[in-house]
mmCIF file of C-alpha atoms in Angstrom:
data_model
loop_
_atom_site.group_PDB
_atom_site.id
_atom_site.type_symbol
_atom_site.label_atom_id
_atom_site.label_comp_id
_atom_site.label_asym_id
_atom_site.label_seq_id
_atom_site.Cartn_x
_atom_site.Cartn_y
_atom_site.Cartn_z
ATOM 1 C CA MET A 213 -16.060 -18.692 18.498
ATOM 2 C CA SER A 214 -16.227 -21.854 16.660
ATOM 3 C CA VAL A 215 -16.749 -22.022 12.854
ATOM 4 C CA SER A 216 -19.967 -23.743 13.463
ATOM 5 C CA ALA A 217 -21.286 -20.633 15.452
ATOM 6 C CA LEU A 218 -20.893 -18.299 12.635
ATOM 7 C CA PRO A 219 -23.393 -17.561 9.700
ATOM 8 C CA ALA A 220 -22.874 -19.781 6.598
ATOM 9 C CA ASN A 221 -22.998 -16.983 4.292
ATOM 10 C CA MET A 222 -21.215 -13.560 3.825
ATOM 11 C CA LYS A 223 -21.540 -10.647 1.078
ATOM 12 C CA ALA A 224 -18.382 -9.931 -0.993
ATOM 13 C CA MET A 225 -17.526 -7.830 -4.169
ATOM 14 C CA VAL A 226 -15.993 -10.035 -6.670
ATOM 15 C CA LEU A 227 -14.061 -9.700 -9.718
ATOM 16 C CA GLU A 228 -15.212 -12.197 -12.279
ATOM 17 C CA LYS A 229 -12.964 -10.766 -15.223
ATOM 18 C CA PRO A 230 -10.544 -7.918 -15.691
ATOM 19 C CA GLY A 231 -11.969 -4.750 -17.263
ATOM 20 C CA THR A 232 -15.538 -5.326 -15.553
ATOM 21 C CA PRO A 233 -16.978 -4.051 -12.287
ATOM 22 C CA LEU A 234 -17.067 -5.700 -9.079
ATOM 23 C CA GLN A 235 -20.151 -7.680 -8.740
ATOM 24 C CA LEU A 236 -21.908 -7.992 -5.125
ATOM 25 C CA LYS A 237 -22.487 -11.555 -4.242
ATOM 26 C CA THR A 238 -23.539 -14.076 -1.498
ATOM 27 C CA LEU A 239 -20.744 -16.519 -0.960
ATOM 28 C CA LEU A 240 -19.849 -19.331 1.761
ATOM 29 C CA ILE A 241 -17.556 -17.970 4.581
ATOM 30 C CA PRO A 242 -14.160 -19.367 4.110
ATOM 31 C CA VAL A 243 -13.026 -21.976 6.355
ATOM 32 C CA PRO A 244 -9.226 -21.579 7.801
ATOM 33 C CA LEU A 245 -6.665 -24.144 6.776
ATOM 34 C CA ALA A 246 -3.912 -25.131 8.956
ATOM 35 C CA LYS A 247 -1.692 -22.146 10.046
ATOM 36 C CA GLN A 248 -4.767 -19.690 8.678
ATOM 37 C CA VAL A 249 -7.164 -17.703 10.710
ATOM 38 C CA LEU A 250 -10.799 -16.707 10.041
ATOM 39 C CA ILE A 251 -11.211 -12.855 10.232
ATOM 40 C CA LYS A 252 -14.377 -10.789 10.169
ATOM 41 C CA VAL A 253 -13.563 -7.803 8.156
ATOM 42 C CA ILE A 254 -13.862 -4.311 10.060
ATOM 43 C CA ALA A 255 -12.540 -2.294 7.248
ATOM 44 C CA CYS A 256 -10.374 -2.441 3.831
ATOM 45 C CA GLY A 257 -8.479 0.070 2.059
ATOM 46 C CA ILE A 258 -9.243 0.729 -1.560
ATOM 47 C CA CYS A 259 -5.503 0.726 -3.114
ATOM 48 C CA ARG A 260 -4.480 1.675 -6.708
ATOM 49 C CA THR A 261 -3.083 -1.855 -6.970
ATOM 50 C CA ASP A 262 -6.808 -2.947 -6.956
ATOM 51 C CA LEU A 263 -7.462 -0.716 -10.034
ATOM 52 C CA HIS A 264 -4.264 -2.339 -11.784
ATOM 53 C CA ILE A 265 -5.760 -5.942 -11.070
ATOM 54 C CA MET A 266 -9.217 -4.526 -12.304
ATOM 55 C CA ASP A 267 -7.930 -3.076 -15.487
ATOM 56 C CA GLY A 268 -5.671 -6.241 -16.208
ATOM 57 C CA GLU A 269 -2.474 -4.489 -15.622
ATOM 58 C CA LEU A 270 -1.093 -7.001 -13.237
ATOM 59 C CA SER A 271 -1.339 -10.544 -15.068
ATOM 60 C CA ASP A 272 -2.686 -13.823 -13.779
ATOM 61 C CA PRO A 273 -4.744 -12.764 -10.600
ATOM 62 C CA MET A 274 -7.009 -15.666 -9.250
ATOM 63 C CA LEU A 275 -10.531 -15.486 -10.935
ATOM 64 C CA PRO A 276 -12.993 -15.097 -9.757
ATOM 65 C CA LEU A 277 -11.409 -12.843 -6.993
ATOM 66 C CA ILE A 278 -12.455 -10.845 -3.854
ATOM 67 C CA PRO A 279 -9.659 -7.780 -3.991
ATOM 68 C CA GLY A 280 -8.497 -6.078 -1.081
ATOM 69 C CA HIS A 281 -5.329 -6.220 0.596
ATOM 70 C CA GLU A 282 -5.604 -3.340 3.392
ATOM 71 C CA ILE A 283 -7.583 -5.281 5.969
ATOM 72 C CA ILE A 284 -8.355 -4.551 9.466
ATOM 73 C CA GLY A 285 -10.438 -7.326 11.137
ATOM 74 C CA GLU A 286 -11.027 -9.701 13.926
ATOM 75 C CA VAL A 287 -9.995 -12.939 14.548
ATOM 76 C CA VAL A 288 -13.181 -15.085 14.781
ATOM 77 C CA ALA A 289 -11.861 -18.620 14.246
ATOM 78 C CA THR A 290 -8.656 -20.440 13.997
ATOM 79 C CA GLY A 291 -7.301 -23.284 11.857
ATOM 80 C CA GLU A 292 -5.156 -26.329 12.876
ATOM 81 C CA GLY A 293 -1.917 -25.324 14.475
ATOM 82 C CA VAL A 294 -2.415 -21.662 14.924
ATOM 83 C CA SER A 295 -0.225 -20.466 17.841
ATOM 84 C CA LEU A 296 0.274 -16.738 17.344
ATOM 85 C CA LEU A 297 -3.103 -15.290 17.253
ATOM 86 C CA LYS A 298 -6.305 -15.934 19.145
ATOM 87 C CA VAL A 299 -9.974 -15.455 18.733
ATOM 88 C CA GLY A 300 -10.671 -11.655 19.420
ATOM 89 C CA ASP A 301 -7.397 -10.290 18.178
ATOM 90 C CA ILE A 302 -7.720 -7.433 15.673
ATOM 91 C CA VAL A 303 -5.384 -7.801 13.018
ATOM 92 C CA GLY A 304 -4.342 -6.107 9.957
ATOM 93 C CA VAL A 305 -3.648 -8.141 6.715
ATOM 94 C CA PRO A 306 -1.371 -6.904 4.151
ATOM 95 C CA TRP A 307 -0.137 -7.412 0.547
ATOM 96 C CA LEU A 308 2.191 -10.086 1.554
ATOM 97 C CA ALA A 309 0.096 -13.142 2.329
ATOM 98 C CA TYR A 310 2.606 -16.247 2.154
ATOM 99 C CA THR A 311 6.053 -16.990 1.291
ATOM 100 C CA CYS A 312 7.983 -20.279 1.024
ATOM 101 C CA GLY A 313 10.834 -19.713 3.364
ATOM 102 C CA LYS A 314 13.095 -21.904 1.106
ATOM 103 C CA CYS A 315 13.900 -20.213 -2.060
ATOM 104 C CA LYS A 316 16.994 -18.333 -2.687
ATOM 105 C CA TYR A 317 15.273 -14.723 -2.014
ATOM 106 C CA CYS A 318 13.746 -16.046 1.193
ATOM 107 C CA VAL A 319 17.036 -17.431 2.741
ATOM 108 C CA GLN A 320 18.548 -14.278 1.703
ATOM 109 C CA GLN A 321 16.132 -12.368 4.012
ATOM 110 C CA LYS A 322 14.500 -10.912 0.721
ATOM 111 C CA GLU A 323 11.011 -12.380 1.328
ATOM 112 C CA ASN A 324 9.248 -9.669 -0.733
ATOM 113 C CA LEU A 325 10.859 -11.207 -3.786
ATOM 114 C CA CYS A 326 9.918 -15.112 -2.822
ATOM 115 C CA GLU A 327 9.519 -17.023 -6.097
ATOM 116 C CA TYR A 328 6.309 -18.708 -4.534
ATOM 117 C CA ALA A 329 4.691 -15.958 -2.836
ATOM 118 C CA LEU A 330 0.869 -15.379 -2.275
ATOM 119 C CA PHE A 331 -0.725 -11.749 -2.301
ATOM 120 C CA THR A 332 -3.937 -10.815 -0.730
ATOM 121 C CA GLY A 333 -6.486 -9.742 -2.971
ATOM 122 C CA TYR A 334 -4.386 -10.851 -5.921
ATOM 123 C CA THR A 335 -3.862 -14.598 -5.551
ATOM 124 C CA MET A 336 -5.527 -15.223 -2.576
ATOM 125 C CA ASN A 337 -9.090 -13.664 -1.640
ATOM 126 C CA GLY A 338 -8.841 -10.611 0.069
ATOM 127 C CA GLY A 339 -10.955 -7.933 2.267
ATOM 128 C CA TYR A 340 -13.721 -6.661 0.031
ATOM 129 C CA ALA A 341 -15.873 -9.089 1.786
ATOM 130 C CA GLU A 342 -17.413 -9.626 5.464
ATOM 131 C CA TYR A 343 -14.839 -12.334 5.905
ATOM 132 C CA THR A 344 -11.724 -13.465 4.855
ATOM 133 C CA VAL A 345 -8.867 -15.810 5.746
ATOM 134 C CA ALA A 346 -5.092 -15.271 6.091
ATOM 135 C CA PHE A 347 -2.031 -16.838 7.275
ATOM 136 C CA GLU A 348 -1.481 -16.119 10.853
ATOM 137 C CA ALA A 349 2.265 -15.425 10.288
ATOM 138 C CA TYR A 350 1.765 -12.703 7.987
ATOM 139 C CA CYS A 351 -1.034 -10.970 10.029
ATOM 140 C CA ASN A 352 -0.048 -7.767 12.030
ATOM 141 C CA ILE A 353 -1.443 -7.483 15.475
ATOM 142 C CA MET A 354 -2.650 -3.956 15.249
ATOM 143 C CA PRO A 355 -2.086 -0.926 17.988
ATOM 144 C CA SER A 356 -5.195 -0.210 19.610
ATOM 145 C CA MET A 357 -5.071 3.153 18.128
ATOM 146 C CA TYR A 358 -5.203 1.589 14.697
ATOM 147 C CA ALA A 359 -7.544 -1.107 15.523
ATOM 148 C CA ASP A 360 -10.450 0.482 13.358
ATOM 149 C CA PRO A 361 -10.995 1.800 9.612
ATOM 150 C CA SER A 362 -8.407 4.653 9.989
ATOM 151 C CA GLY A 363 -5.669 1.917 10.281
ATOM 152 C CA ALA A 364 -6.765 0.108 7.162
ATOM 153 C CA PRO A 365 -4.508 2.358 4.891
ATOM 154 C CA LEU A 366 -1.379 1.792 6.773
ATOM 155 C CA LEU A 367 -1.435 -1.943 5.656
ATOM 156 C CA CYS A 368 -0.219 -0.984 2.074
ATOM 157 C CA ALA A 369 -0.015 2.644 1.570
ATOM 158 C CA GLY A 370 1.820 2.952 4.801
ATOM 159 C CA LEU A 371 4.050 -0.029 4.488
ATOM 160 C CA ILE A 372 5.018 0.264 0.848
ATOM 161 C CA GLY A 373 5.344 4.146 1.626
ATOM 162 C CA PHE A 374 7.657 3.192 4.541
ATOM 163 C CA ARG A 375 9.766 0.657 2.668
ATOM 164 C CA ALA A 376 10.476 3.404 -0.348
ATOM 165 C CA TRP A 377 11.339 5.757 2.681
ATOM 166 C CA ARG A 378 14.145 3.371 4.054
ATOM 167 C CA MET A 379 15.608 3.209 0.443
ATOM 168 C CA ILE A 380 16.470 6.880 0.694
ATOM 169 C CA ASP A 381 19.659 8.145 2.371
ATOM 170 C CA GLU A 382 18.993 9.191 5.803
ATOM 171 C CA ALA A 383 20.959 12.289 5.367
ATOM 172 C CA ALA A 384 18.523 13.491 2.502
ATOM 173 C CA GLU A 385 16.630 16.701 3.641
ATOM 174 C CA GLN A 386 14.744 17.647 0.906
ATOM 175 C CA ILE A 387 12.300 15.399 -0.597
ATOM 176 C CA ALA A 388 10.115 14.992 -3.445
ATOM 177 C CA ILE A 389 6.890 13.226 -3.690
ATOM 178 C CA TYR A 390 5.091 12.670 -6.906
ATOM 179 C CA GLY A 391 1.388 11.969 -6.508
ATOM 180 C CA PHE A 392 0.054 13.090 -3.412
ATOM 181 C CA GLY A 393 -2.462 10.450 -2.161
ATOM 182 C CA ALA A 394 -2.818 7.560 0.570
ATOM 183 C CA ALA A 395 0.855 6.911 0.663
ATOM 184 C CA ALA A 396 2.165 10.566 0.480
ATOM 185 C CA HIS A 397 -0.069 11.908 3.248
ATOM 186 C CA ILE A 398 1.230 9.263 5.773
ATOM 187 C CA LEU A 399 4.645 9.484 4.688
ATOM 188 C CA THR A 400 4.825 13.447 4.809
ATOM 189 C CA GLN A 401 3.996 12.871 8.828
ATOM 190 C CA ILE A 402 7.009 10.207 9.220
ATOM 191 C CA ALA A 403 9.065 12.942 7.493
ATOM 192 C CA GLN A 404 8.034 15.960 9.623
ATOM 193 C CA PHE A 405 8.736 13.696 12.631
ATOM 194 C CA HIS A 406 12.292 13.168 11.355
ATOM 195 C CA TYR A 407 12.645 16.791 10.392
ATOM 196 C CA LYS A 408 12.702 16.414 6.781
ATOM 197 C CA SER A 409 11.371 18.610 4.106
ATOM 198 C CA ILE A 410 8.595 17.230 1.570
ATOM 199 C CA PHE A 411 8.125 18.821 -1.553
ATOM 200 C CA ALA A 412 4.816 17.376 -3.117
ATOM 201 C CA PHE A 413 4.034 17.395 -6.950
ATOM 202 C CA THR A 414 0.471 16.628 -8.310
ATOM 203 C CA ARG A 415 -1.385 16.495 -11.581
ATOM 204 C CA PRO A 416 -1.279 19.679 -13.206
ATOM 205 C CA GLY A 417 -4.103 21.922 -12.141
ATOM 206 C CA ASP A 418 -4.882 19.527 -9.191
ATOM 207 C CA ALA A 419 -5.115 22.544 -6.571
ATOM 208 C CA ALA A 420 -6.994 20.338 -4.212
ATOM 209 C CA SER A 421 -4.537 18.171 -3.620
ATOM 210 C CA GLN A 422 -1.660 20.796 -3.635
ATOM 211 C CA GLN A 423 -3.779 22.336 -0.643
ATOM 212 C CA PHE A 424 -3.876 18.768 1.006
ATOM 213 C CA ALA A 425 -0.338 18.300 0.780
ATOM 214 C CA LEU A 426 0.411 21.629 2.471
ATOM 215 C CA ASP A 427 -2.289 20.700 5.171
ATOM 216 C CA MET A 428 -0.284 17.755 5.720
ATOM 217 C CA GLY A 429 2.996 19.452 6.394
ATOM 218 C CA ALA A 430 4.567 19.468 3.117
ATOM 219 C CA ILE A 431 6.634 22.856 2.706
ATOM 220 C CA TRP A 432 5.881 23.250 -1.068
ATOM 221 C CA ALA A 433 3.239 21.884 -3.280
ATOM 222 C CA GLY A 434 2.807 22.417 -7.243
ATOM 223 C CA SER A 435 2.477 20.703 -10.543
ATOM 224 C CA SER A 436 4.670 17.613 -11.662
ATOM 225 C CA LEU A 437 5.599 19.872 -14.507
ATOM 226 C CA ASP A 438 6.690 22.839 -12.265
ATOM 227 C CA ALA A 439 10.506 23.052 -10.992
ATOM 228 C CA PRO A 440 11.095 23.126 -7.116
ATOM 229 C CA PRO A 441 12.719 25.888 -5.522
ATOM 230 C CA VAL A 442 15.906 23.857 -4.733
ATOM 231 C CA LYS A 443 17.559 20.511 -5.970
ATOM 232 C CA MET A 444 16.085 17.317 -4.217
ATOM 233 C CA ASP A 445 18.069 15.035 -2.287
ATOM 234 C CA ALA A 446 15.707 12.221 -2.829
ATOM 235 C CA ALA A 447 12.485 11.601 -4.518
ATOM 236 C CA ILE A 448 9.574 9.220 -4.483
ATOM 237 C CA ILE A 449 7.060 8.479 -7.321
ATOM 238 C CA PHE A 450 3.796 7.026 -6.240
ATOM 239 C CA ALA A 451 1.942 8.004 -9.345
ATOM 240 C CA PRO A 452 1.961 5.463 -11.872
ATOM 241 C CA ASP A 453 2.999 7.496 -14.732
ATOM 242 C CA GLY A 454 6.605 6.698 -16.288
ATOM 243 C CA SER A 455 7.140 9.941 -17.803
ATOM 244 C CA LEU A 456 7.649 11.448 -14.232
ATOM 245 C CA VAL A 457 10.937 9.412 -13.832
ATOM 246 C CA PRO A 458 13.203 12.037 -16.167
ATOM 247 C CA ILE A 459 11.055 14.745 -14.744
ATOM 248 C CA ALA A 460 12.079 13.755 -11.204
ATOM 249 C CA LEU A 461 15.460 12.962 -12.294
ATOM 250 C CA SER A 462 16.416 16.388 -13.826
ATOM 251 C CA HIS A 463 15.446 17.920 -10.138
ATOM 252 C CA LEU A 464 17.599 15.290 -8.259
ATOM 253 C CA ASP A 465 20.826 16.678 -6.802
ATOM 254 C CA LYS A 466 24.007 14.700 -7.174
ATOM 255 C CA GLY A 467 24.184 11.318 -5.317
ATOM 256 C CA GLY A 468 20.326 11.571 -4.857
ATOM 257 C CA THR A 469 18.061 8.492 -5.163
ATOM 258 C CA LEU A 470 14.703 8.027 -6.973
ATOM 259 C CA VAL A 471 12.378 5.663 -5.756
ATOM 260 C CA CYS A 472 9.506 4.223 -8.014
ATOM 261 C CA GLY A 473 6.907 3.109 -5.247
ATOM 262 C CA GLY A 474 4.119 1.485 -7.399
ATOM 263 C CA ILE A 475 3.643 -1.978 -8.621
ATOM 264 C CA HIS A 476 2.794 -0.981 -11.998
ATOM 265 C CA MET A 477 3.851 2.261 -13.858
ATOM 266 C CA SER A 478 3.499 3.190 -17.626
ATOM 267 C CA ASN A 479 6.670 2.894 -19.818
ATOM 268 C CA ILE A 480 9.580 5.116 -19.062
ATOM 269 C CA PRO A 481 10.596 7.416 -21.823
ATOM 270 C CA SER A 482 14.050 7.297 -22.813
ATOM 271 C CA PHE A 483 16.403 10.287 -21.288
ATOM 272 C CA PRO A 484 19.881 11.530 -21.719
ATOM 273 C CA TYR A 485 22.598 9.739 -19.458
ATOM 274 C CA ASP A 486 23.465 12.974 -18.023
ATOM 275 C CA LEU A 487 20.223 12.872 -15.770
ATOM 276 C CA LEU A 488 21.359 9.643 -14.135
ATOM 277 C CA TRP A 489 25.076 10.536 -14.091
ATOM 278 C CA GLU A 490 26.807 12.138 -11.043
ATOM 279 C CA GLU A 491 25.952 8.748 -8.730
ATOM 280 C CA ARG A 492 22.227 9.161 -9.005
ATOM 281 C CA VAL A 493 20.133 6.012 -8.396
ATOM 282 C CA LEU A 494 17.057 4.859 -9.703
ATOM 283 C CA ARG A 495 15.287 1.934 -8.261
ATOM 284 C CA SER A 496 11.846 0.370 -7.485
ATOM 285 C CA VAL A 497 9.965 -1.186 -4.530
ATOM 286 C CA ALA A 498 8.618 -4.540 -5.018
ATOM 287 C CA ASN A 499 6.013 -5.928 -2.312
ATOM 288 C CA LEU A 500 7.230 -5.663 1.650
ATOM 289 C CA THR A 501 8.353 -7.886 4.289
ATOM 290 C CA ARG A 502 7.105 -8.703 7.484
ATOM 291 C CA ASP A 503 10.237 -6.828 8.927
ATOM 292 C CA ASP A 504 8.547 -3.636 7.233
ATOM 293 C CA GLY A 505 5.510 -4.200 9.278
ATOM 294 C CA ARG A 506 7.245 -4.403 12.468
ATOM 295 C CA ALA A 507 9.557 -1.528 11.910
ATOM 296 C CA PHE A 508 6.552 0.518 10.643
ATOM 297 C CA PHE A 509 4.172 0.367 13.179
ATOM 298 C CA LYS A 510 6.954 1.094 15.500
ATOM 299 C CA THR A 511 7.445 4.419 13.882
ATOM 300 C CA ALA A 512 3.795 5.355 13.146
ATOM 301 C CA THR A 513 2.722 4.770 16.863
ATOM 302 C CA LYS A 514 5.678 7.016 18.054
ATOM 303 C CA VAL A 515 4.834 10.046 15.444
ATOM 304 C CA PRO A 516 1.807 9.192 15.752
ATOM 305 C CA VAL A 517 0.641 8.770 12.209
ATOM 306 C CA ARG A 518 -2.958 9.860 11.475
ATOM 307 C CA THR A 519 -4.957 9.018 8.346
ATOM 308 C CA THR A 520 -7.409 11.014 6.467
ATOM 309 C CA ILE A 521 -10.203 8.369 5.120
ATOM 310 C CA GLN A 522 -13.185 8.681 3.025
ATOM 311 C CA ARG A 523 -15.570 5.810 3.899
ATOM 312 C CA PHE A 524 -17.530 3.501 1.605
ATOM 313 C CA THR A 525 -19.823 0.553 2.151
ATOM 314 C CA LEU A 526 -19.079 -2.649 1.022
ATOM 315 C CA SER A 527 -21.651 -2.579 -1.836
ATOM 316 C CA GLN A 528 -20.188 0.822 -2.938
ATOM 317 C CA ALA A 529 -16.760 -0.381 -3.739
ATOM 318 C CA ASN A 530 -17.029 0.383 -7.643
ATOM 319 C CA GLU A 531 -17.851 4.065 -6.442
ATOM 320 C CA GLY A 532 -14.811 4.058 -4.211
ATOM 321 C CA LEU A 533 -12.548 2.730 -7.078
ATOM 322 C CA ALA A 534 -14.097 5.332 -9.411
ATOM 323 C CA ALA A 535 -13.310 7.950 -7.166
ATOM 324 C CA LEU A 536 -9.740 6.793 -6.575
ATOM 325 C CA ARG A 537 -9.480 6.565 -10.346
ATOM 326 C CA SER A 538 -10.240 10.314 -10.847
ATOM 327 C CA GLY A 539 -8.425 11.496 -8.000
ATOM 328 C CA ARG A 540 -11.393 12.427 -6.105
ATOM 329 C CA ILE A 541 -10.003 10.861 -2.700
ATOM 330 C CA ARG A 542 -8.453 13.012 -0.124
ATOM 331 C CA GLY A 543 -6.467 10.798 1.684
ATOM 332 C CA ALA A 544 -7.182 7.254 1.568
ATOM 333 C CA ALA A 545 -10.581 5.491 0.611
ATOM 334 C CA VAL A 546 -11.855 2.971 2.852
ATOM 335 C CA LEU A 547 -14.332 0.240 2.760
ATOM 336 C CA VAL A 548 -16.292 -0.088 6.332
ATOM 337 C CA MET A 549 -18.530 -3.150 7.096
ATOM 338 C CA SER A 550 -21.678 -2.080 8.391
ATOM 339 C CA SER A 551 -21.642 -4.902 11.104
#
């Protein structure tokens, strides 16, 4: 399909200024530049990172901005020099939108730390729209089983969760997850596939999330204030709450690793050195790499990972974000385009 055969305009949800709701606007459909493709959005996941951007907790977003970085869509036009993708391909567009390939991090195979990276729905317009553009080299050709709205959460919740998963020791058997949402419900399935035991920690009093964790395969679920029945070999924190760090360390066995899986977290309170001693490791996850995507989808199709999603229309984006903020989403929230 040529660009000229497409409609001139599209609907999009736009952030004009942090701290304000998204606005439904009619905009011109973007034109793909060299090495870019134009994508008709099928669905876009709603991620907690979108809340951090809207709340101003992540500085310097492109403004005005179309958020969204968990995009499933169909390639409908290609820019000059595109060779990897063709019209009709169903692709997934993740958070990492572009890297320079030349800075010290890129040449060390650490493109997730690129000095000049661009990010979908943050420094490039994203998927809270009927159409978007993306660099072809950073798109994932989606397995057929995920070429629909159910695949959207895999593009961030899945990828970041998987990157965090690969940071813990392969020998770890008892694994704690703090914050049981989109990433956790995907990662629990991968853990089961590898015969690992997941212990789920939720907000105090959140019985619904605890039951959801058990339904997804966790062997234990409780409040973040509760002590698990055994010491943990590893832990991953998805909740953006820094106070969980010393709590999680206190339940970590000798030599265990604690991974902070969010892009933003509230301040971590001071804690005694003995919580870190005995070769415990505290580390963070930053962004993702294209290799993470290749490895993740290979694993996801083998498991196979199934997502639980709650659907919203494009114009309901603010409602979906509010439901995510208040913890009312079971699994993942996804914007689904009507056509």
